[in-house]
mmCIF file of C-alpha atoms in Angstrom:
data_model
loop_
_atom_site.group_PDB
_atom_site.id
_atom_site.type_symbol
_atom_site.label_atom_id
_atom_site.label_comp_id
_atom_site.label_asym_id
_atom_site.label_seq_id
_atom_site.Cartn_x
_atom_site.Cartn_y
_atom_site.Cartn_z
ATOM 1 C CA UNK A 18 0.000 0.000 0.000
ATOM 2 C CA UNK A 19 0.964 3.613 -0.381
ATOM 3 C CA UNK A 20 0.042 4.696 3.308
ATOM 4 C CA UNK A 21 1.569 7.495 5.627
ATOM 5 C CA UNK A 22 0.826 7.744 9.284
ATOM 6 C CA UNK A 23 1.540 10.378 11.190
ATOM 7 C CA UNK A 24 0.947 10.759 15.308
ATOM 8 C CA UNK A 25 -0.245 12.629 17.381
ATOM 9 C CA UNK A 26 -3.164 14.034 15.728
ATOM 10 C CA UNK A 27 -2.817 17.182 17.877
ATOM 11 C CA UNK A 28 -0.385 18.094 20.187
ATOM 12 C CA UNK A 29 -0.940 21.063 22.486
ATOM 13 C CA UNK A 30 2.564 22.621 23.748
ATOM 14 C CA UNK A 31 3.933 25.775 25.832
ATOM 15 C CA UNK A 32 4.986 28.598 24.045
ATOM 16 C CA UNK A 33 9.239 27.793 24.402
ATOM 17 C CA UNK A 34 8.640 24.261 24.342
ATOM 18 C CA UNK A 35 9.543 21.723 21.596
ATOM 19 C CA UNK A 36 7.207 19.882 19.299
ATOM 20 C CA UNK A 37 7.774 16.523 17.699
ATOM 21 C CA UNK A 38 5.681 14.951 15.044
ATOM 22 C CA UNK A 39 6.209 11.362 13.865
ATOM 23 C CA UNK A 40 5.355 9.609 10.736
ATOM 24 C CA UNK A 41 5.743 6.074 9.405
ATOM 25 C CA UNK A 42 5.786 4.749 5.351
ATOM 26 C CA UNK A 43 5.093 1.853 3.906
ATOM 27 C CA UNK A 44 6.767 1.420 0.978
ATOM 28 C CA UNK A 45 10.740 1.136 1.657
ATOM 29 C CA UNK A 46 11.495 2.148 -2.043
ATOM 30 C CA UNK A 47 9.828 5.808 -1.414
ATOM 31 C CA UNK A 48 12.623 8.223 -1.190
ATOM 32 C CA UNK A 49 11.124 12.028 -0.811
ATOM 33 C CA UNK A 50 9.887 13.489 2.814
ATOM 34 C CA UNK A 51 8.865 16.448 2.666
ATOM 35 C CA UNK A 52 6.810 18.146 5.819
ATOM 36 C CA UNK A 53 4.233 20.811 5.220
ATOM 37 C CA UNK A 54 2.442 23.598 7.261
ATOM 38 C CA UNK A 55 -1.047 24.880 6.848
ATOM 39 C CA UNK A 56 -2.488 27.773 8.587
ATOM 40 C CA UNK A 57 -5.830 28.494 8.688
ATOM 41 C CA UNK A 58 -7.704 29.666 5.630
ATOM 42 C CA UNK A 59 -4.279 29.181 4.122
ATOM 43 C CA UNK A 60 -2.733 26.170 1.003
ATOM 44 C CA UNK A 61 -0.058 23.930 2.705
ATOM 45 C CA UNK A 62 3.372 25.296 1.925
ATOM 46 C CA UNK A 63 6.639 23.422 2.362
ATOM 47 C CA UNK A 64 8.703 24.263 5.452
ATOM 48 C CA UNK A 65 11.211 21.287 5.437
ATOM 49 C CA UNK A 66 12.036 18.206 3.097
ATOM 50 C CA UNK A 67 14.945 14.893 3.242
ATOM 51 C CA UNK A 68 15.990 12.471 1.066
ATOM 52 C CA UNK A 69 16.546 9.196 1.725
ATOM 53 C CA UNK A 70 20.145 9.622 1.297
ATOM 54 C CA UNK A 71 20.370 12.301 4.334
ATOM 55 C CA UNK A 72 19.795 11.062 7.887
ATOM 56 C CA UNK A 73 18.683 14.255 9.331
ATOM 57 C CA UNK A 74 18.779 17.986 8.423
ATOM 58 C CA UNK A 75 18.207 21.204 9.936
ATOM 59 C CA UNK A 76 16.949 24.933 9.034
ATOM 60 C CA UNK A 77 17.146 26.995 12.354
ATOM 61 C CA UNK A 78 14.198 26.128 14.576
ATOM 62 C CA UNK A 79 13.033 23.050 12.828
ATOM 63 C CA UNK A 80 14.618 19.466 11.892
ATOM 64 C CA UNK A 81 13.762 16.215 10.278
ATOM 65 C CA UNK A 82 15.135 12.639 10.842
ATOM 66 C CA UNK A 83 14.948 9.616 9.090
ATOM 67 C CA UNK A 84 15.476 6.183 9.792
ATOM 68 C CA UNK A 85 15.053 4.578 6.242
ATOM 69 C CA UNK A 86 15.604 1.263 8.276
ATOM 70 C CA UNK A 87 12.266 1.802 10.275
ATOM 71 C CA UNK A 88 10.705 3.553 7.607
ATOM 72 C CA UNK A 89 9.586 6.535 9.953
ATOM 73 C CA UNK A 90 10.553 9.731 9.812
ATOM 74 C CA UNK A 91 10.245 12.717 12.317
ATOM 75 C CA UNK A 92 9.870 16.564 12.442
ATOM 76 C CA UNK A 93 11.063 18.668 15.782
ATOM 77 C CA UNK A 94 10.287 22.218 16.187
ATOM 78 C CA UNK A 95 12.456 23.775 18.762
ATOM 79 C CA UNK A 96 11.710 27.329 20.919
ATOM 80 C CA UNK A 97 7.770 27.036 19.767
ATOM 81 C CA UNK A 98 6.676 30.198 19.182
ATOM 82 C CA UNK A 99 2.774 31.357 18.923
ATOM 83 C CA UNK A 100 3.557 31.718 14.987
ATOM 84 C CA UNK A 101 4.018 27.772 14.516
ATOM 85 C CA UNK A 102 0.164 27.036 15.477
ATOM 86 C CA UNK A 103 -1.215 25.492 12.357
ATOM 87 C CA UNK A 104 -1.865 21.804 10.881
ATOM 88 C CA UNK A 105 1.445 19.909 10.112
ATOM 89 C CA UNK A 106 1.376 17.030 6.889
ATOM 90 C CA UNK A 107 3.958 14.836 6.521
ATOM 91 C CA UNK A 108 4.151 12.988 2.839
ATOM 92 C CA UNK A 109 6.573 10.588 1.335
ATOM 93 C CA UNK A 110 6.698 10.147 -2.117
ATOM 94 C CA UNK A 111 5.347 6.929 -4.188
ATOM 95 C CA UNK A 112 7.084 6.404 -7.596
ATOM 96 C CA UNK A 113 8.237 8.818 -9.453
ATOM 97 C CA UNK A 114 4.989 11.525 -9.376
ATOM 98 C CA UNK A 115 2.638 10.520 -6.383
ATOM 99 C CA UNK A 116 3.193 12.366 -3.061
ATOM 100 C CA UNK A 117 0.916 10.684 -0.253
ATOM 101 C CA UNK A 118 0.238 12.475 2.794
ATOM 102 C CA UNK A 119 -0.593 12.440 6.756
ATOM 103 C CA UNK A 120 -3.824 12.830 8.207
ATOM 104 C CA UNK A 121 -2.021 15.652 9.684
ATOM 105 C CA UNK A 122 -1.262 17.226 13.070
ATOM 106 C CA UNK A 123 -2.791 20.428 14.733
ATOM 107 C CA UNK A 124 -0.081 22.050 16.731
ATOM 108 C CA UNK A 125 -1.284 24.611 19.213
ATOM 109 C CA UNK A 126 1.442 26.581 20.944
ATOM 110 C CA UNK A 127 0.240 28.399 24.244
ATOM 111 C CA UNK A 128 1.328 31.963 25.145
ATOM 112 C CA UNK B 26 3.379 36.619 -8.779
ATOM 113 C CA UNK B 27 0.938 33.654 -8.178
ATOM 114 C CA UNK B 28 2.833 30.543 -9.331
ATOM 115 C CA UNK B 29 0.242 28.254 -8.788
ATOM 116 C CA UNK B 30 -3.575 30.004 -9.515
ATOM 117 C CA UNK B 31 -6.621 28.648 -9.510
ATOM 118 C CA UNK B 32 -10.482 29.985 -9.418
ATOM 119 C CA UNK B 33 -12.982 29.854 -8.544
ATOM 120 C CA UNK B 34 -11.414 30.793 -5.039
ATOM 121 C CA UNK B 35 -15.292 30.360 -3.799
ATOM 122 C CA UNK B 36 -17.979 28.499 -5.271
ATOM 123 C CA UNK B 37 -21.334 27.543 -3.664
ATOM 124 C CA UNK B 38 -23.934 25.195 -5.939
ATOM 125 C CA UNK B 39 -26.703 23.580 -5.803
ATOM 126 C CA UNK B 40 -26.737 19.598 -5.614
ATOM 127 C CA UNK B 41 -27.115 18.145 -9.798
ATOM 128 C CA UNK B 42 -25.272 21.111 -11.279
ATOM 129 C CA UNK B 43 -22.141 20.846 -13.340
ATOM 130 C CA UNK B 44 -19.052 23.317 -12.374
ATOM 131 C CA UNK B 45 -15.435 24.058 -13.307
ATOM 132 C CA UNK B 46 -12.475 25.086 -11.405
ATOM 133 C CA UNK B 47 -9.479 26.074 -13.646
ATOM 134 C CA UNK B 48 -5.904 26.250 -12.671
ATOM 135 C CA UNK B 49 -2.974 27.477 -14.227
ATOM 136 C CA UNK B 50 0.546 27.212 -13.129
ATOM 137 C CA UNK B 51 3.709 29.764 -13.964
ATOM 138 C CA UNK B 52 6.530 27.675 -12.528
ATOM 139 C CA UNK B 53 7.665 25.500 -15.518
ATOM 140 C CA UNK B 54 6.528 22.789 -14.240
ATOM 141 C CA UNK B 55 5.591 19.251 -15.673
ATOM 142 C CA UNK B 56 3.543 17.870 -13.151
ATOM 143 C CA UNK B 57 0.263 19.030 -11.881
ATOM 144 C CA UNK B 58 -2.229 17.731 -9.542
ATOM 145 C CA UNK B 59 -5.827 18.108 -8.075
ATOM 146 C CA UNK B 60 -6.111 17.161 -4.008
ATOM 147 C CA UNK B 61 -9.250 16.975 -2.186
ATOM 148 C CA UNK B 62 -9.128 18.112 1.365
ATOM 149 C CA UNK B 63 -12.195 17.389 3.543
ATOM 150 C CA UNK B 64 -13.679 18.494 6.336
ATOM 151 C CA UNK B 65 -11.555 16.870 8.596
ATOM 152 C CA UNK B 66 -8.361 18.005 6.903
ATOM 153 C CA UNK B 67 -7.051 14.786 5.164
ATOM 154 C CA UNK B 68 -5.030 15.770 1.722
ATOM 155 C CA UNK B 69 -5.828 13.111 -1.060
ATOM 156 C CA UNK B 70 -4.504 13.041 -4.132
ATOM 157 C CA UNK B 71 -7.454 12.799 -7.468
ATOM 158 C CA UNK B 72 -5.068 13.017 -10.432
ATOM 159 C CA UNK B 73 -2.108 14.077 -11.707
ATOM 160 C CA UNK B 74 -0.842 15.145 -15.273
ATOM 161 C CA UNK B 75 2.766 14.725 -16.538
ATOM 162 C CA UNK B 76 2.666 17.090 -19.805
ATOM 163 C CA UNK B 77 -0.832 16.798 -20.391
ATOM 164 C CA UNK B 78 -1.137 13.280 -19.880
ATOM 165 C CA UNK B 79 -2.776 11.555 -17.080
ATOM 166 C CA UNK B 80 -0.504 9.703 -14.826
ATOM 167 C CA UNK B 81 -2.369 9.412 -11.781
ATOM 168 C CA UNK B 82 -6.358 8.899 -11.430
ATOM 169 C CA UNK B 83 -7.125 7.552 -7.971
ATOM 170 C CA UNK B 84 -10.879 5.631 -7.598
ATOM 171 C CA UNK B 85 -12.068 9.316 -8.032
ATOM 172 C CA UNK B 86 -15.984 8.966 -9.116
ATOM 173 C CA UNK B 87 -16.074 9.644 -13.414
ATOM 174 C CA UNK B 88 -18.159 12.657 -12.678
ATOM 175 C CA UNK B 89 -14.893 14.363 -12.278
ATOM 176 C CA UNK B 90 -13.025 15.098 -15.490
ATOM 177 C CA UNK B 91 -9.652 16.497 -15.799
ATOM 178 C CA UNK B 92 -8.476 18.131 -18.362
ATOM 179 C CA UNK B 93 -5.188 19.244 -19.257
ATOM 180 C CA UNK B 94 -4.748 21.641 -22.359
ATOM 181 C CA UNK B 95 -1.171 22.207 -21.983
ATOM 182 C CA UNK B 96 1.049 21.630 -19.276
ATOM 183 C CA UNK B 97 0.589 24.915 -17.655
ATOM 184 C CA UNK B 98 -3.187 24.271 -17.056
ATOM 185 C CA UNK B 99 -5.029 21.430 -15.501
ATOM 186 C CA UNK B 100 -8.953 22.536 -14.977
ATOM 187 C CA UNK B 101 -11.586 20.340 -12.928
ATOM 188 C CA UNK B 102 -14.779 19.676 -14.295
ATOM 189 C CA UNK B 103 -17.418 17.810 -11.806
ATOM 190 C CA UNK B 104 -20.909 16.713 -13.204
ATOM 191 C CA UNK B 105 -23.474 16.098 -11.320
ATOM 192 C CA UNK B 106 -22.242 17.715 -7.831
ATOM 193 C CA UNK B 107 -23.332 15.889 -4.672
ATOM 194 C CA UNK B 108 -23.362 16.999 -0.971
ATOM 195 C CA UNK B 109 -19.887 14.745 -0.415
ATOM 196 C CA UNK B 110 -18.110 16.688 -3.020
ATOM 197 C CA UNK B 111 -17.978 19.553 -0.940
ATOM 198 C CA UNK B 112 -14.380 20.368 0.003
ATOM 199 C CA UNK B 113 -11.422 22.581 -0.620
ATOM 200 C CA UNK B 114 -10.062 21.288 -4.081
ATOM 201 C CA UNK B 115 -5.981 22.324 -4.585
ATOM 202 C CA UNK B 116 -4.785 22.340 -7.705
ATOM 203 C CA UNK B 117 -0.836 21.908 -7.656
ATOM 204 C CA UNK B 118 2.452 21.546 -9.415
ATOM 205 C CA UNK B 119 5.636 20.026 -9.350
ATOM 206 C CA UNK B 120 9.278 19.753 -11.520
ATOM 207 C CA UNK B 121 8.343 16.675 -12.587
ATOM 208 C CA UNK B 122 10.078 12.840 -11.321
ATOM 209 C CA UNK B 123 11.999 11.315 -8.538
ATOM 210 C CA UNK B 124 10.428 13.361 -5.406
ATOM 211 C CA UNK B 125 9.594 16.550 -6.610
ATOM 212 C CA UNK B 126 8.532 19.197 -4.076
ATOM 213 C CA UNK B 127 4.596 20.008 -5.003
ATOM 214 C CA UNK B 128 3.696 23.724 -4.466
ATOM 215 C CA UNK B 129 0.064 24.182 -4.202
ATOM 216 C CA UNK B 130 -2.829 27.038 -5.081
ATOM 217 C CA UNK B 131 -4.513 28.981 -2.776
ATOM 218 C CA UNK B 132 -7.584 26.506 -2.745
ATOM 219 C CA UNK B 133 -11.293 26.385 -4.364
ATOM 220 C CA UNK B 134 -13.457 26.285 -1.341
ATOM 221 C CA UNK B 135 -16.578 24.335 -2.777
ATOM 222 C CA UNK B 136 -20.388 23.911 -1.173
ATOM 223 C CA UNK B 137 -22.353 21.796 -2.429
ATOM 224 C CA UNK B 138 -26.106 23.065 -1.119
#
């Protein structure tokens, strides 16, 4: 199958705090993460992406790991900040043109 | 400058009618998709077009046509709209193979009445 889950559906956190979001694949050929954010009102825009040649990577408050191995993959938001409320999709790719994604998280940070 | 535009941005119908959402994309791209996201926020793909031809189509009911004139459009035709086709349709776009990152439109937020 070409399924993505993704845990916890929302996650509530203190403003400061860290976030982690988790997602799983199930096809061990896909090799494309990428990790969206979608604000209210708003279309899903890409915040983060790895290949599965990279084990982790990082762009200032936010990171990704992989573990091809497991076939889950992980996004961490560091120093939460009001700003990073929104829904969260993970997606992995399928073949060469499908993208799949997560049911998605809610993230909620509290001031 | 929109890369990815679509419209209507806002459509509200009546159950049995036929619409249209139309989508263009400036990026060079050739890939483009349609996703459905419902109510409770779940992103599925419906199709996707790899210059102009259909790659993707996935289970969507045949009263949904794409159609691709060129690979910088992809419009959605629906026949026959019912209440569970109401949903924010994306139309979006990507370089093309091996994991491509997908940029999406701003969304055609449909009601079906």
């Amino acid at each position: 199958g070409e399924n993505v889950e993704q845990h916890p559906s929302t996650l509530s956190v203190q403003e400061g705090d860290s976030a982690v979001i988790k997602c799983t694949y199930s096809d061990s050929a896909s090799n494309y993460f990428p990790w969206y954010k979608q604000e209210l009102g708003k279309r899903p825009q890409l915040i983060i992406d790895i290949r599965s040649n990279v084990g982790e990577k990082k762009d200032q408050r936010i990171a990704v790991t992989l573990n091809k191995t497991a076939k889950h993959f992980s996004l961490h938001i560091t120093e939460t900040q009001p700003e990073d409320s929104a829904v969260y999709f993970c997606a992995a790719s399928f073949g060469d043109y499908k993208l799949s994604f997560g049911a998605g998280t809610t993230v909620t940070v509290r001031a | 400058d929109t890369a990815v535009s679509q419209t209507p941005k806002y459509l509200v119908t009546q159950m049995g009618n036929d619409k249209s959402i139309k989508c263009e994309q400036n990026l060079g791209h050739d890939t483009m998709y349609w996703y459905k996201q419902d109510s409770k926020k779940f992103l599925k793909i419906m199709f996707s077009y790899n210059n102009k031809e259909l790659i993707i189509n996935e289970t969507v009911p045949n009263r949904f046509s794409p159609k691709s004139p060129d690979k910088a459009h992809l419009n959605l035709h629906i026949n026959s709209l019912e209440l569970g086709d109401s949903a924010v349709y994306f139309c979006a776009s990507s370089p093309g193979t091996g994991g491509s990152t997908i940029y999406f439109g701003e969304g055609s937020w449909l009601t079906v009445v």
